[in-house]
Coordinates of C-alpha atoms in Angstrom, one line a residue:
M119 CA 0.1 -0.3 -0.3
R120 CA 1.2 3.5 -0.6
Y121 CA 2.1 5.7 2.3
T122 CA -0.5 8.3 1.4
Q123 CA -3.4 5.7 1.5
A124 CA -2.2 3.9 4.4
V125 CA -2.0 7.7 5.9
E126 CA -5.6 7.9 4.9
A127 CA -6.7 4.1 6.8
F128 CA -4.9 5.5 9.8
I129 CA -6.7 8.7 10.4
A130 CA -9.9 7.2 9.8
H131 CA -9.2 4.6 12.2
L132 CA -7.8 7.4 15.0
A133 CA -11.6 9.2 14.2
Q134 CA -13.9 6.6 14.0
V135 CA -12.3 3.5 16.1
R136 CA -10.3 5.4 18.5
R137 CA -12.7 8.2 18.9
L138 CA -10.0 11.0 19.0
S139 CA -10.8 14.7 18.7
P140 CA -10.7 16.2 15.5
A141 CA -7.6 18.9 16.8
T142 CA -5.6 15.6 17.6
V143 CA -6.8 13.6 14.1
R144 CA -5.7 16.8 12.4
A145 CA -2.0 16.9 14.4
Y146 CA -1.7 13.5 13.7
R147 CA -2.5 14.1 9.9
S148 CA 0.1 17.2 9.9
D149 CA 2.9 15.1 11.2
L150 CA 2.0 12.4 9.0
A151 CA 2.2 14.7 6.1
D152 CA 5.7 16.2 6.8
L153 CA 7.1 12.5 7.1
G154 CA 5.3 12.4 3.2
R155 CA 7.0 15.1 2.0
A156 CA 10.3 13.9 2.8
V157 CA 9.7 10.0 1.5
G158 CA 7.0 10.9 -1.1
D159 CA 4.6 8.4 -1.9
A160 CA 6.6 5.6 -0.9
D161 CA 5.3 1.8 -0.6
V162 CA 5.4 1.4 3.3
T163 CA 6.9 -1.4 3.1
E164 CA 10.1 0.2 1.6
M165 CA 10.5 2.7 4.3
D166 CA 13.0 1.7 6.6
L167 CA 14.6 3.2 10.1
E168 CA 17.6 5.1 8.3
A169 CA 14.4 6.9 5.9
L170 CA 12.6 7.9 9.5
R171 CA 16.3 8.7 10.8
D172 CA 17.0 11.1 7.4
W173 CA 14.0 12.8 7.8
L174 CA 14.4 13.7 11.6
W175 CA 18.1 14.7 10.8
Q176 CA 16.3 17.1 8.0
A177 CA 13.7 18.5 10.4
T178 CA 16.6 19.4 13.1
Q179 CA 18.6 21.2 10.0
R180 CA 15.6 23.5 10.1
G181 CA 15.8 24.1 13.2
D182 CA 12.2 22.4 14.4
A183 CA 11.8 22.4 18.4
R184 CA 12.6 19.2 20.4
S185 CA 9.3 18.8 21.2
T186 CA 8.2 19.2 17.8
L187 CA 10.5 16.4 16.9
A188 CA 9.2 14.5 19.6
R189 CA 5.7 14.9 18.6
R190 CA 6.1 13.7 15.1
A191 CA 8.1 11.2 16.3
A192 CA 5.5 9.6 18.4
A193 CA 2.6 10.0 15.8
V194 CA 5.2 7.8 13.2
R195 CA 5.3 5.0 15.8
S196 CA 1.8 4.8 16.3
F197 CA 0.9 4.9 12.5
F198 CA 3.7 1.8 11.8
G199 CA 2.8 0.4 15.2
W200 CA -0.9 0.4 13.6
A201 CA 0.4 -0.3 10.1
H202 CA 2.4 -3.7 11.6
D203 CA -1.3 -5.0 13.1
A204 CA -2.9 -4.2 10.5
Q205 CA -0.3 -6.5 8.2
L206 CA 0.5 -3.9 5.8
V207 CA 4.3 -4.2 6.9
T208 CA 6.0 -6.9 8.4
V209 CA 8.3 -5.2 10.6
D210 CA 8.0 -2.1 12.4
P211 CA 11.2 0.5 11.0
S212 CA 10.0 3.0 14.0
L213 CA 10.8 0.6 17.0
R214 CA 14.2 1.5 16.7
L215 CA 13.6 5.2 16.2
V216 CA 15.4 7.6 18.7
T217 CA 14.0 11.5 18.9
P218 CA 15.9 13.8 21.5
R219 CA 13.8 13.9 24.9
R220 CA 11.5 17.1 25.6
A221 CA 13.0 19.7 27.7
K222 CA 10.6 19.4 31.1
T223 CA 9.0 22.6 31.8
L224 CA 6.4 23.3 34.4
P225 CA 2.9 24.9 33.7
V226 CA 2.3 28.7 34.4
V227 CA 0.5 28.9 37.5
A228 CA -1.2 31.7 38.9
S229 CA -1.0 31.9 43.0
A230 CA -4.1 31.9 45.0
D231 CA -4.1 35.6 45.6
G232 CA -3.2 36.6 42.2
M233 CA -6.5 34.5 41.2
R234 CA -8.6 35.9 44.3
E235 CA -8.0 39.4 43.2
L236 CA -8.6 38.8 39.2
L237 CA -11.9 37.0 40.2
D238 CA -13.0 39.9 42.9
A239 CA -12.0 42.1 40.1
Q240 CA -14.2 40.6 37.1
R241 CA -17.3 40.3 40.0
I242 CA -17.1 43.6 40.0
A243 CA -17.2 44.7 36.7
A244 CA -20.0 42.3 36.1
S245 CA -22.0 44.2 39.0
T246 CA -23.1 46.9 36.6
G247 CA -25.1 44.4 34.8
D248 CA -23.6 44.1 31.4
P249 CA -23.9 40.9 29.2
I250 CA -20.9 40.4 28.4
A251 CA -18.8 41.0 31.8
L252 CA -21.7 38.9 34.0
R253 CA -20.5 36.1 31.0
D254 CA -16.8 36.7 31.2
H255 CA -17.2 36.4 35.2
A256 CA -18.9 33.2 34.8
I257 CA -16.6 31.7 32.3
L258 CA -13.6 32.6 34.6
E259 CA -15.1 31.3 37.6
L260 CA -16.2 27.7 36.1
L261 CA -13.0 27.0 34.6
Y262 CA -10.9 27.9 38.1
A263 CA -13.3 26.2 39.9
A264 CA -13.7 22.9 38.2
G265 CA -10.4 22.7 35.9
I266 CA -12.0 22.2 32.5
R267 CA -10.8 22.0 29.3
V268 CA -11.3 25.6 27.3
S269 CA -13.2 22.9 24.6
E270 CA -15.0 21.1 27.5
L271 CA -16.3 25.0 28.6
C272 CA -17.6 25.7 25.0
G273 CA -19.5 22.6 24.6
V274 CA -21.6 22.8 27.7
D275 CA -25.4 23.2 27.5
V276 CA -27.3 24.6 30.0
D277 CA -29.1 21.8 30.6
D278 CA -25.6 20.2 31.9
L279 CA -25.3 22.7 34.4
D280 CA -26.6 22.0 37.9
L281 CA -26.4 25.0 40.0
Q282 CA -28.2 23.0 43.3
R283 CA -26.1 20.7 43.5
R284 CA -23.2 22.6 41.8
V285 CA -22.0 20.3 39.5
V286 CA -21.6 20.8 35.3
R287 CA -21.3 17.6 33.0
V288 CA -18.6 18.0 30.3
L289 CA -17.5 15.8 27.1
G290 CA -13.8 15.5 27.3
K291 CA -11.3 13.7 25.5
G292 CA -12.2 10.7 23.7
S293 CA -15.8 11.3 23.9
K294 CA -15.7 10.5 27.9
E295 CA -18.5 12.2 29.7
R296 CA -17.7 13.1 33.4
V297 CA -19.3 15.4 35.9
V298 CA -17.5 17.9 37.8
P299 CA -18.3 19.8 41.1
F300 CA -17.6 23.9 41.6
G301 CA -17.8 26.1 44.3
A302 CA -20.6 28.6 45.7
P303 CA -18.8 31.4 44.0
A304 CA -19.0 29.9 40.5
A305 CA -22.3 28.6 41.5
T306 CA -22.9 32.7 41.6
A307 CA -21.5 34.0 39.0
L308 CA -23.2 31.2 36.7
G309 CA -26.8 32.3 38.6
A310 CA -25.9 35.5 37.7
F311 CA -25.5 35.0 33.8
L312 CA -28.4 32.8 33.4
T313 CA -30.9 35.5 35.3
R314 CA -29.2 38.6 33.8
G315 CA -26.6 37.8 31.2
R316 CA -27.3 34.8 28.9
S317 CA -31.0 36.3 27.8
A318 CA -29.8 39.3 26.5
L319 CA -27.4 37.8 24.5
L320 CA -29.9 35.5 23.2
A321 CA -31.9 38.2 22.2
R322 CA -29.1 39.0 19.6
T323 CA -29.2 35.7 17.4
E324 CA -32.2 34.5 15.3
S325 CA -31.2 30.9 15.6
P326 CA -31.4 30.5 19.6
G327 CA -29.5 27.3 20.8
P328 CA -28.7 25.6 24.0
A329 CA -25.3 26.4 24.3
L330 CA -24.5 27.9 28.1
F331 CA -22.1 30.2 26.9
L332 CA -22.7 32.7 24.0
G333 CA -20.9 35.2 22.0
A334 CA -21.5 38.9 21.4
R335 CA -24.0 37.9 18.7
G336 CA -25.6 35.3 20.2
A337 CA -24.5 32.3 19.3
R338 CA -22.1 29.4 20.8
I339 CA -18.8 31.0 22.0
G340 CA -15.7 29.7 20.4
P341 CA -12.7 28.9 22.1
R342 CA -10.6 31.8 20.5
T343 CA -13.1 34.5 22.2
V344 CA -12.0 32.6 25.4
Y345 CA -8.5 32.5 25.0
A346 CA -8.7 36.2 24.5
L347 CA -10.5 36.8 27.3
V348 CA -8.0 34.8 29.6
A349 CA -4.9 36.3 28.1
R350 CA -6.4 39.8 28.8
V351 CA -7.2 39.2 32.3
L352 CA -4.4 36.9 33.4
G353 CA -1.7 37.9 31.8
P354 CA -0.6 40.6 34.3
I355 CA -1.1 38.3 37.0
V356 CA 1.4 35.4 36.1
G357 CA 4.0 38.0 33.7
A358 CA 3.4 36.1 30.8
D359 CA 2.6 37.5 27.5
H360 CA 0.7 34.3 25.9
V361 CA -1.3 32.3 28.3
G362 CA -4.4 30.7 27.9
P363 CA -7.2 28.9 29.6
H364 CA -5.3 25.8 30.2
A365 CA -3.1 28.0 32.8
L366 CA -6.1 28.2 34.9
R367 CA -6.7 24.3 35.2
H368 CA -2.8 24.2 36.0
S369 CA -3.6 27.0 38.5
A370 CA -6.7 24.8 40.3
A371 CA -4.8 21.6 40.3
T372 CA -2.4 22.6 41.8
H373 CA -4.0 24.6 44.4
L374 CA -6.6 21.7 44.9
L375 CA -2.9 19.4 45.5
D376 CA -1.7 22.6 48.1
G377 CA -4.5 22.5 50.2
G378 CA -4.4 18.5 50.4
A379 CA -6.6 17.2 47.9
D380 CA -5.8 13.4 46.5
L381 CA -3.7 12.9 43.8
R382 CA -6.3 10.8 42.2
A383 CA -8.9 12.9 43.0
V384 CA -7.6 15.5 41.2
Q385 CA -7.0 13.4 38.6
E386 CA -10.8 12.2 37.9
I387 CA -11.6 16.3 38.5
L388 CA -9.5 16.9 35.6
G389 CA -10.7 14.0 33.8
H390 CA -6.7 13.0 32.6
A391 CA -6.6 9.2 31.2
S392 CA -3.3 8.5 33.2
L393 CA -2.1 9.3 36.6
G394 CA 1.3 10.2 35.4
T395 CA -0.5 13.2 33.5
T396 CA -1.3 14.7 36.8
Q397 CA 1.8 13.9 38.6
I398 CA 3.1 16.9 37.5
Y399 CA 1.1 19.0 39.8
T400 CA 2.9 17.8 42.8
H401 CA 6.4 19.1 41.2
V402 CA 4.7 22.5 40.7
S403 CA 3.5 22.3 44.3
A404 CA 7.2 20.8 45.3
E405 CA 8.9 24.0 43.2
R406 CA 6.9 26.4 45.1
L407 CA 7.6 24.9 48.4
T408 CA 11.1 24.6 47.8
A409 CA 10.7 28.4 46.6
T410 CA 9.0 29.5 50.0
Y411 CA 11.5 27.4 51.9
R412 CA 14.3 29.2 50.4
L413 CA 13.2 32.8 50.7
A414 CA 11.7 32.2 54.3
H415 CA 14.2 30.0 56.2
P416 CA 17.2 31.4 58.0
R417 CA 19.5 28.6 56.8
A418 CA 18.1 28.3 53.7

């Protein structure tokens, strides 16, 4: 089978069998297309380890980041693993493909005091009754309180929200549904938005829908709008120019662990498939503890 044909079959497998998100499927397609530009439309049985090593070497010469090289190599390994299982190749050439290790970077995390100041300022802005201010306050409270992803937030419908029980139902990666709790401040902000803000935004469209959070024209809000909001209000607090909604998820997880939450409970809240993914936040907490120790202890 030719490489391009095999890639299309693999992409269909990711979308229909493994049920990966559209964004993840697009990332796989992009990474595999990069290999395709290097090897052409070769027969997959003729692609060997040397061809894959040469492809990575070319990417290194272009100046691709180590994280990019590692991600693309992982995509190729997944592809050839699938091709071997599907008996398209008798030998998996990617098994011995070595890539540079990703540089370990800790996620951007806001302090608890910084988050308190940010949300207090948003609450004051929302008290004017402006529907956008009410919406933004509710978005920020829910992102931080529940630690959900921006895609999960944008996908929430009104019926997914239970203000009485203070839980929200979200659809995570791999179409996995989970119910996440949130606190009283988030419930108050959400209640105010539902009562005074959402109806005003809904009146701006001729095709009302079930979405909880709406854009300025009354349609379901998009991730780009949420990114812009978070960058504007959170960036100055954490001292970063490019900061997105995931920073609120990082902050929520870190503050839960700082407060004594069980690691597995945090894993369930975040919807991580692996506990190893959640463990990075223990390193964040340890870094904060070490920094505090060095500043405060006379013999640090």
